[in-house]
Amino acid sequence: MKAFYVTTPIYYISGNPHIGHAYTTVVADVLARTARTAGPAFFLTGTDEHGQKVANAAAEHGKTPQQWCDELIPRWKSLFAAFHVEYDDFIRTTEPRHETKVQRVFQRLREQGDIYLGTYEGWYCVADETFWPESKLVNRRCPTCGRDVQWLSEQDWFFRLSSYRDRLIEYFRSHAEFLRPRSVYNEMMAILEEGLEDLSISRTNFDWGIPIPDDPSTSSGGVIYVWFDALLNYITAIGWSEDDARFHSLWPANVQLIGKEIARFHTIIWPAILWALGEEPPKTVFAHGWITVDGQKMGKSLGNATDPFALVERFGADSLRYFLLREAPFGSDFSYSEEKIIQRHNSDLGNDLGNLLNRTLAMLRKYRNGVVPNRPQSSGLMARFADLPQRAREATLALDFRGSLEMIWELVTALNRAIDERKPWALAKEGRNDELDALLYDLLEGLRWLAMLLAPVMPERMREMWRQLGTDQQIDADWSEMLRYGGIAPGTQTMPGEPLFPRIELAGVSPSG
Ligand code: ME8
């Protein structure tokens, strides 16, 4: 069975990670965890360690690039751990398993004529590691980041990107799901329609990269262009050219998540490289929006990045995960603000979900000694949610995270409303025991569903909810088996504990940034 394969960009290790890096990685984690509720999944992330940008950062700190990367890696890994991210593999482009295969790709494409030797003259932006034709510069600066570009003139190896243009246009037209959202699809289509130039894929003015494999017919040295090297991580990590069975159990990737600023690399250059290798493009590349501060993309180099470790400390990783997925439709930009995080935490998580658990367990303790009752009859409460797990999962796997959470919140709302309307305290007072048992049972069963449904988004807090519900089942088991009505066993002793999402006060909030 093919596993659901999801990837994030591999991040430049030129500085400390920020919340933007956590964002994409958390989204990938939620996808992988959700896919796992129905079958196998594989989640790859990692670091992009070559290129001039990383070399410059290392030099500024008086280190060799390799030392610099080795020293920073633990910080990146601990960021992902702090956000409760569980990847299956973390690839570093300086690893031999990657470097040898990148050289193999280069050799193969050179032998078959997809790579040739030519002369490059033009502009280069080091921050984005991108070549730009003169016509694309804005005020003689990089059109993406606005920084100075440098003039390059060198003999380079070129990838015959232009020869894939018609095939790309045709592929875009016949595979609308290949690139989402539509706004980015339209942008890339416009680039294709304008025409493509071949891509320089070697650099000779510095040496921090994978060496061009020997070619007896030329004396040109140099290293492989960092983007050509980096894109290949998605296949070198899973055994391309080494373990065909494993490779084909994962490739083509189901979802490749990226920020929209790197869509051109992933949806024009990447499929062309894959075709040159005789492989298929990924099924979907999703180019998401930016987290912004004062209308600008949050980034390391603009100096407006928020320290993600401090955020976790203050709000808790699971609340942040929820915020990131719930706040904006996936694909749109959204502005970062502590007020909004606190608002979501206090209202959705604290009032709606956390109180529901507290109230239910408190009533159960009061009326039934904290023990899950029998179901003498149905309260009817759960009937209309029978297909919720399937709908919520489909929405998540279609990358509609907000929609999925809204569906799940309908259950939260229904359970809260049932308490308010059916008034268990009145049922207890009037001795309507069967009705009370039926209602309490369904509230607990509903909470069990919620813990499972929300575990991909808030793995740690939902485990705590699970613990308080006292069940000995596996929270991350297959939904089709576990999310059937009647799963919480009568007689289960619940274990009320601390509130799941203690209120965070707005007072004393420091300005963002
Ligand atoms: O581009 N909002 O690495 P990078 C949302 N190494 N997401 C953001 C963000 C923000 N403000 N800032 C960063 C590279 N990201 C290359 C990729 S892949 C073969 C090579 C996220 O360190 C988003 O996913 O600049 C973006 O695409 C990625 O970090 C860029 O990370």
XYZ file of C-alpha atoms and ligand atoms in Angstrom:
544
model
C 0.000 0.000 0.000
C 1.356 3.391 -0.952
C 1.938 5.608 2.053
C 0.683 9.188 2.190
C 3.892 11.120 1.587
C 4.110 14.737 2.755
C 7.091 17.090 2.668
C 8.050 20.582 3.836
C 10.687 22.778 2.210
C 14.126 22.092 3.582
C 15.100 25.208 5.470
C 18.207 27.312 4.951
C 20.276 27.015 7.979
C 21.549 30.567 7.805
C 20.093 31.638 11.138
C 17.627 30.788 13.835
C 14.246 29.347 12.958
C 11.114 31.463 13.375
C 7.394 30.851 13.572
C 7.097 30.742 9.746
C 9.268 27.622 9.665
C 7.274 26.097 12.479
C 4.084 26.871 10.540
C 4.790 24.761 7.451
C 6.247 21.977 9.559
C 3.240 21.884 11.907
C 0.872 21.741 8.940
C 2.819 18.807 7.503
C 2.707 17.102 10.904
C -1.072 17.504 11.112
C -1.438 16.049 7.623
C 0.754 13.057 8.408
C -1.003 12.378 11.711
C -4.390 12.639 10.016
C -3.402 10.379 7.128
C -2.196 7.859 9.710
C -5.702 7.513 11.100
C -6.507 5.616 7.909
C -3.223 4.062 6.774
C 0.523 4.520 6.490
C 2.077 7.969 6.099
C 5.579 9.359 5.724
C 6.618 12.864 6.659
C 9.939 14.358 5.553
C 11.517 17.638 6.573
C 15.108 18.824 6.770
C 17.698 21.501 6.110
C 19.176 23.092 3.009
C 22.816 23.509 3.930
C 24.691 24.448 0.775
C 24.930 27.676 -1.174
C 26.281 31.140 -0.818
C 23.737 32.300 1.724
C 24.710 29.635 4.251
C 28.413 30.066 3.432
C 28.143 33.810 4.087
C 26.322 33.286 7.381
C 29.028 30.853 8.517
C 31.809 33.232 7.491
C 30.217 36.088 9.431
C 30.449 33.923 12.526
C 34.007 32.844 11.821
C 33.057 29.212 11.219
C 33.335 26.792 8.356
C 29.956 26.153 6.742
C 29.944 22.570 7.962
C 30.701 23.605 11.555
C 28.046 26.250 11.369
C 25.399 23.813 10.135
C 26.346 21.148 12.657
C 26.040 23.668 15.478
C 22.646 24.956 14.369
C 20.979 21.633 13.667
C 20.039 20.915 17.305
C 18.214 24.245 17.474
C 16.082 23.393 14.459
C 15.351 19.910 15.691
C 14.447 21.166 19.138
C 12.105 23.745 17.628
C 10.174 21.032 15.870
C 10.119 18.934 19.026
C 8.851 21.930 21.017
C 5.948 22.175 18.545
C 5.168 18.444 18.992
C 6.223 17.686 15.447
C 7.043 14.052 14.753
C 8.700 13.675 11.369
C 9.703 10.293 9.961
C 12.932 11.540 8.474
C 15.030 14.682 8.633
C 17.350 15.127 5.701
C 20.402 17.356 5.659
C 21.763 18.108 2.208
C 25.307 17.634 3.482
C 24.646 13.960 4.154
C 26.359 11.456 1.842
C 23.036 9.728 1.109
C 21.937 12.968 -0.534
C 25.189 14.169 -2.102
C 25.980 10.954 -3.934
C 22.519 10.810 -5.482
C 22.586 14.461 -6.542
C 25.837 13.744 -8.392
C 24.198 10.703 -9.932
C 21.308 12.829 -11.187
C 23.752 15.331 -12.639
C 25.725 12.636 -14.435
C 22.647 10.938 -15.772
C 21.111 14.129 -17.124
C 24.411 15.206 -18.634
C 24.773 11.859 -20.384
C 21.304 12.086 -21.835
C 21.772 15.675 -22.970
C 19.433 17.417 -20.509
C 22.431 19.213 -19.037
C 24.932 21.072 -21.263
C 27.813 23.538 -20.862
C 27.128 27.200 -21.678
C 27.820 30.732 -20.517
C 25.783 32.531 -17.903
C 25.730 36.272 -17.700
C 23.177 37.854 -15.481
C 22.033 38.849 -12.037
C 21.974 36.749 -8.894
C 20.258 37.310 -5.547
C 22.182 35.601 -2.764
C 19.383 35.887 -0.173
C 16.990 33.963 -2.419
C 19.721 31.996 -4.241
C 17.978 32.946 -7.468
C 19.079 34.001 -10.975
C 17.130 36.911 -12.473
C 16.961 38.236 -16.020
C 17.473 41.994 -16.212
C 13.851 42.456 -17.246
C 12.579 41.009 -13.956
C 14.552 43.279 -11.618
C 12.625 45.960 -9.772
C 14.654 49.173 -9.437
C 17.692 47.011 -10.196
C 16.987 44.922 -7.118
C 15.676 41.411 -6.459
C 11.939 41.328 -7.251
C 11.281 38.878 -4.396
C 13.142 40.350 -1.448
C 14.187 43.801 -2.660
C 17.881 43.289 -1.922
C 20.894 44.070 -4.103
C 21.727 41.545 -6.796
C 25.187 40.721 -8.062
C 26.406 40.408 -11.639
C 27.611 36.943 -12.585
C 29.499 36.005 -15.677
C 30.752 32.459 -15.821
C 30.837 29.254 -17.761
C 28.065 27.124 -16.282
C 26.210 23.916 -16.742
C 22.634 24.435 -17.879
C 19.520 22.353 -17.450
C 17.300 22.337 -20.560
C 14.311 23.758 -18.743
C 12.994 25.539 -21.844
C 12.356 22.241 -23.593
C 9.787 21.317 -20.914
C 7.655 24.408 -21.326
C 4.916 22.947 -23.544
C 4.689 19.827 -21.447
C 4.388 21.962 -18.286
C 1.599 24.061 -19.764
C -0.239 20.952 -20.846
C 0.284 19.380 -17.423
C -0.975 22.460 -15.607
C -4.081 22.475 -17.790
C -4.893 18.814 -17.299
C -3.985 18.642 -13.584
C -5.670 21.484 -11.756
C -4.890 19.746 -8.446
C -1.137 19.821 -9.153
C -0.753 23.371 -7.918
C -2.944 25.018 -5.320
C -4.256 27.534 -4.496
C -5.594 28.948 -7.746
C -3.930 32.344 -7.301
C -0.468 30.760 -7.381
C -1.489 28.452 -10.220
C -2.430 31.503 -12.287
C 0.823 33.226 -11.451
C 2.906 30.219 -12.519
C 0.853 29.751 -15.662
C 1.606 33.368 -16.581
C 5.339 32.679 -16.192
C 5.049 29.605 -18.415
C 3.133 31.495 -21.052
C 5.769 34.198 -21.085
C 8.422 31.593 -21.936
C 11.180 29.722 -20.121
C 14.927 29.993 -20.307
C 17.342 27.192 -19.573
C 18.529 27.157 -15.979
C 22.110 27.598 -14.886
C 22.765 24.805 -12.404
C 26.403 25.256 -11.506
C 28.409 27.897 -9.673
C 32.107 28.542 -9.983
C 32.575 31.689 -7.860
C 32.459 29.847 -4.523
C 32.794 26.267 -3.407
C 30.255 25.462 -0.652
C 28.179 22.927 -2.525
C 28.163 19.479 -4.054
C 31.047 19.225 -6.543
C 30.185 18.800 -10.201
C 31.067 15.191 -10.960
C 34.113 14.761 -13.184
C 33.726 15.067 -16.847
C 36.859 14.173 -18.828
C 35.758 16.308 -21.769
C 35.890 19.622 -19.891
C 37.994 21.132 -17.205
C 35.166 23.111 -15.637
C 35.078 22.667 -11.859
C 32.535 24.214 -9.581
C 29.611 23.153 -7.491
C 25.992 22.311 -8.224
C 23.512 25.202 -7.879
C 21.905 25.011 -4.456
C 18.318 24.817 -5.722
C 19.096 21.937 -8.079
C 20.716 20.157 -5.125
C 17.938 21.053 -2.654
C 14.903 20.046 -4.698
C 16.295 16.558 -5.078
C 16.065 15.983 -1.308
C 12.461 14.873 -1.742
C 13.602 11.816 -3.657
C 17.120 11.212 -2.353
C 15.723 10.784 1.168
C 13.393 7.986 0.142
C 15.807 5.819 -1.774
C 15.644 7.025 -5.380
C 18.118 5.008 -7.534
C 18.942 2.876 -4.521
C 15.839 1.097 -3.278
C 13.175 1.078 -5.971
C 10.571 -0.715 -3.907
C 10.811 1.805 -1.111
C 10.952 4.726 -3.493
C 7.808 3.671 -5.311
C 5.982 2.963 -2.067
C 6.227 6.728 -1.421
C 6.675 8.573 -4.702
C 4.885 10.537 -6.119
C 4.421 12.605 -2.973
C 0.802 13.297 -2.054
C 1.408 16.808 -0.798
C 4.463 19.036 -1.008
C 3.957 22.053 1.216
C 5.809 25.258 0.448
C 5.535 28.988 1.007
C 4.308 30.787 -2.086
C 7.644 32.579 -2.667
C 9.235 29.322 -3.806
C 6.436 28.133 -6.073
C 8.434 28.648 -9.288
C 11.116 26.226 -8.125
C 8.623 23.593 -7.057
C 6.125 23.750 -9.874
C 8.183 24.657 -12.937
C 11.751 23.513 -12.296
C 10.969 20.500 -10.098
C 8.543 18.666 -12.406
C 10.929 19.238 -15.318
C 13.812 17.649 -13.391
C 11.560 14.731 -12.458
C 10.476 14.214 -16.058
C 14.095 14.301 -17.164
C 14.657 11.454 -14.706
C 11.611 9.567 -15.939
C 9.691 10.151 -12.709
C 6.255 11.632 -12.069
C 5.659 15.055 -10.519
C 4.158 15.196 -7.026
C 0.370 14.959 -6.905
C -0.121 18.323 -5.216
C 2.139 21.230 -4.436
C 0.401 23.580 -2.038
C 1.902 27.073 -1.870
C 0.643 28.596 1.355
C 0.507 32.215 2.416
C 2.788 34.150 4.690
C 2.614 35.016 8.318
C 2.991 38.777 8.228
C 3.938 41.490 10.678
C 2.681 44.971 9.848
C 1.803 43.707 6.380
C 5.280 42.340 5.657
C 6.378 38.716 5.429
C 7.923 37.676 8.699
C 11.490 36.632 8.020
C 14.941 36.182 9.456
C 16.473 38.894 7.369
C 13.830 41.572 7.823
C 14.433 41.446 11.558
C 10.719 41.087 12.368
C 10.792 37.415 13.315
C 9.290 36.245 16.567
C 11.207 33.781 18.705
C 9.142 30.600 18.448
C 10.545 29.112 21.653
C 9.260 32.087 23.630
C 5.838 31.640 22.048
C 5.657 27.989 23.033
C 6.627 28.914 26.559
C 3.908 31.510 26.753
C 0.975 29.912 24.950
C 1.754 26.206 24.796
C 2.586 24.391 21.569
C -0.852 22.884 21.042
C -2.660 26.210 21.359
C -0.274 27.649 18.788
C -0.822 24.699 16.467
C -4.560 25.223 16.745
C -4.198 28.942 16.094
C -2.026 28.407 13.009
C -4.550 26.063 11.435
C -7.730 27.777 12.523
C -6.959 31.436 12.070
C -6.951 31.801 8.284
C -8.039 29.710 5.319
C -4.983 27.730 4.278
C -3.309 29.550 1.409
C -4.032 33.110 2.593
C -1.610 35.416 4.326
C -2.419 36.197 7.909
C -1.062 38.681 10.329
C 0.575 37.451 13.445
C -0.710 38.849 16.707
C -0.534 37.714 20.301
C -4.027 39.089 20.934
C -5.446 36.745 18.310
C -3.613 33.751 19.740
C -4.946 34.569 23.222
C -8.437 35.078 21.855
C -8.468 31.627 20.199
C -6.935 30.020 23.245
C -9.387 31.501 25.738
C -12.519 31.220 23.706
C -12.332 28.143 21.457
C -10.016 26.043 23.562
C -10.642 27.220 27.124
C -14.348 28.082 27.101
C -15.700 25.709 24.476
C -13.561 22.600 24.726
C -11.776 22.732 28.090
C -14.926 23.682 30.007
C -16.915 20.979 28.284
C -14.508 18.395 29.649
C -14.484 19.970 33.113
C -18.224 20.332 33.364
C -18.877 16.806 32.165
C -16.360 15.180 34.482
C -17.566 17.270 37.432
C -21.179 16.166 36.879
C -20.111 12.587 36.436
C -18.264 12.747 39.742
C -21.230 14.316 41.468
C -23.928 11.999 40.130
C -22.096 8.756 39.279
C -18.862 8.758 41.341
C -16.866 9.536 38.194
C -17.740 6.214 36.567
C -19.021 5.981 32.962
C -22.650 4.760 33.209
C -24.496 2.171 31.141
C -26.610 3.319 28.232
C -30.153 2.349 29.067
C -31.415 4.314 26.060
C -30.032 6.679 23.453
C -29.969 10.398 24.023
C -29.848 10.835 20.247
C -27.090 13.378 20.703
C -24.410 11.640 18.669
C -26.614 10.387 15.832
C -25.982 13.227 13.420
C -22.212 13.015 13.852
C -21.768 9.462 12.569
C -19.917 10.608 9.452
C -18.010 13.449 11.140
C -14.687 11.559 11.325
C -14.765 10.849 7.626
C -15.797 14.376 6.678
C -13.242 15.988 8.975
C -10.465 13.777 7.660
C -11.382 14.439 4.055
C -11.352 18.176 4.669
C -7.941 17.982 6.348
C -6.413 15.844 3.621
C -7.819 18.306 1.087
C -5.920 20.956 3.100
C -9.024 22.712 4.373
C -7.833 22.773 7.971
C -10.132 25.522 9.035
C -13.141 23.774 7.511
C -12.224 20.559 9.272
C -11.921 22.293 12.644
C -15.236 24.059 12.111
C -16.923 20.714 11.505
C -15.396 19.294 14.665
C -16.491 22.371 16.588
C -20.093 21.608 15.664
C -19.777 18.594 17.922
C -18.231 20.707 20.682
C -21.146 23.134 20.380
C -23.753 20.368 20.304
C -22.391 18.811 23.506
C -22.274 22.143 25.321
C -25.776 22.943 24.175
C -27.070 19.554 25.324
C -25.838 20.300 28.835
C -27.481 23.719 28.847
C -30.768 22.514 27.411
C -31.223 19.115 29.031
C -29.932 20.264 32.429
C -28.436 17.123 33.981
C -28.797 18.698 37.443
C -32.575 18.846 36.936
C -32.672 15.241 35.672
C -30.751 14.191 38.802
C -33.075 16.119 41.071
C -36.154 14.648 39.454
C -34.730 11.146 39.636
C -34.862 10.649 35.846
C -31.931 8.281 36.048
C -32.141 6.630 32.645
C -32.206 9.961 30.897
C -29.340 11.210 33.008
C -27.258 8.086 32.278
C -27.983 8.360 28.556
C -26.970 11.996 28.491
C -23.799 11.532 30.559
C -22.806 8.559 28.454
C -23.172 10.505 25.224
C -21.269 13.485 26.575
C -18.375 11.191 27.484
C -18.545 9.378 24.181
C -18.582 12.741 22.408
C -15.511 13.814 24.373
C -13.763 10.584 23.421
C -14.454 11.370 19.762
C -13.212 14.909 20.182
C -9.943 13.755 21.731
C -9.300 11.461 18.775
C -10.458 13.923 16.144
C -8.339 16.722 17.543
C -5.254 14.646 18.379
C -3.571 15.393 15.018
C -3.805 19.120 15.739
C -3.176 19.087 19.505
C -1.413 15.799 20.222
C -0.229 16.552 23.738
C -3.340 18.260 25.146
C -5.594 15.596 23.639
C -3.528 12.899 25.297
C -4.186 14.650 28.580
C -7.907 14.766 27.796
C -7.735 11.082 26.952
C -6.062 10.396 30.282
C -8.777 12.288 32.153
C -11.419 10.273 30.317
C -9.775 7.208 31.824
C -9.862 5.123 28.682
C -7.155 2.557 28.054
C -7.573 2.664 24.284
C -4.978 4.051 21.832
C -5.692 7.653 20.947
C -3.892 7.447 17.599
C -5.526 4.243 16.388
C -7.431 3.797 13.117
C -10.509 6.019 13.144
C -12.748 3.664 11.232
C -12.440 1.124 14.033
C -12.348 3.484 16.955
C -14.823 6.154 16.020
C -17.941 4.061 16.149
C -20.666 4.986 18.566
C -20.412 3.151 21.864
C -16.645 2.991 22.186
C -16.280 4.307 25.721
C -16.794 1.385 28.049
C -19.388 1.638 30.859
C -17.591 1.214 34.160
C -14.583 3.279 33.067
C -13.262 5.343 35.985
C -12.620 8.909 34.820
C -9.791 10.996 36.252
C -10.510 14.699 36.295
C -7.389 16.847 36.329
C -6.127 20.350 35.754
C -7.928 22.507 33.144
C -6.638 21.681 29.662
C -6.331 25.291 28.558
C -5.950 27.617 31.531
C -7.001 31.149 30.771
C -4.303 33.520 29.529
C -4.788 37.141 30.514
C -4.439 39.796 27.902
C -2.921 42.256 30.350
C 0.833 42.479 30.203
C 0.968 41.386 26.596
C 4.148 42.616 25.025
C 3.889 44.031 21.520
C 4.497 41.420 18.848
C 7.772 41.226 16.969
O 13.365 28.791 0.820
N 5.189 32.705 6.731
O 14.302 27.995 2.773
P 13.856 29.062 3.869
C 4.931 31.431 6.374
N 15.888 26.404 1.428
N 5.890 30.541 6.087
C 7.158 30.945 6.152
C 7.498 32.258 6.520
C 6.452 33.164 6.819
N 6.655 34.406 7.185
N 8.838 32.356 6.503
C 9.319 31.141 6.144
C 14.098 28.025 1.416
N 8.312 30.281 5.932
C 14.793 26.915 0.666
C 13.797 25.824 0.343
S 13.141 23.433 -0.674
C 13.824 22.366 -1.777
C 14.349 24.662 -0.428
C 8.430 28.861 5.545
O 14.666 28.777 5.084
C 7.737 28.581 4.214
O 7.489 27.214 4.110
O 13.881 30.435 3.314
C 8.818 28.968 3.240
O 8.624 28.450 1.938
C 10.034 28.360 3.915
O 9.809 28.586 5.327
C 11.311 29.034 3.435
O 12.372 28.625 4.221
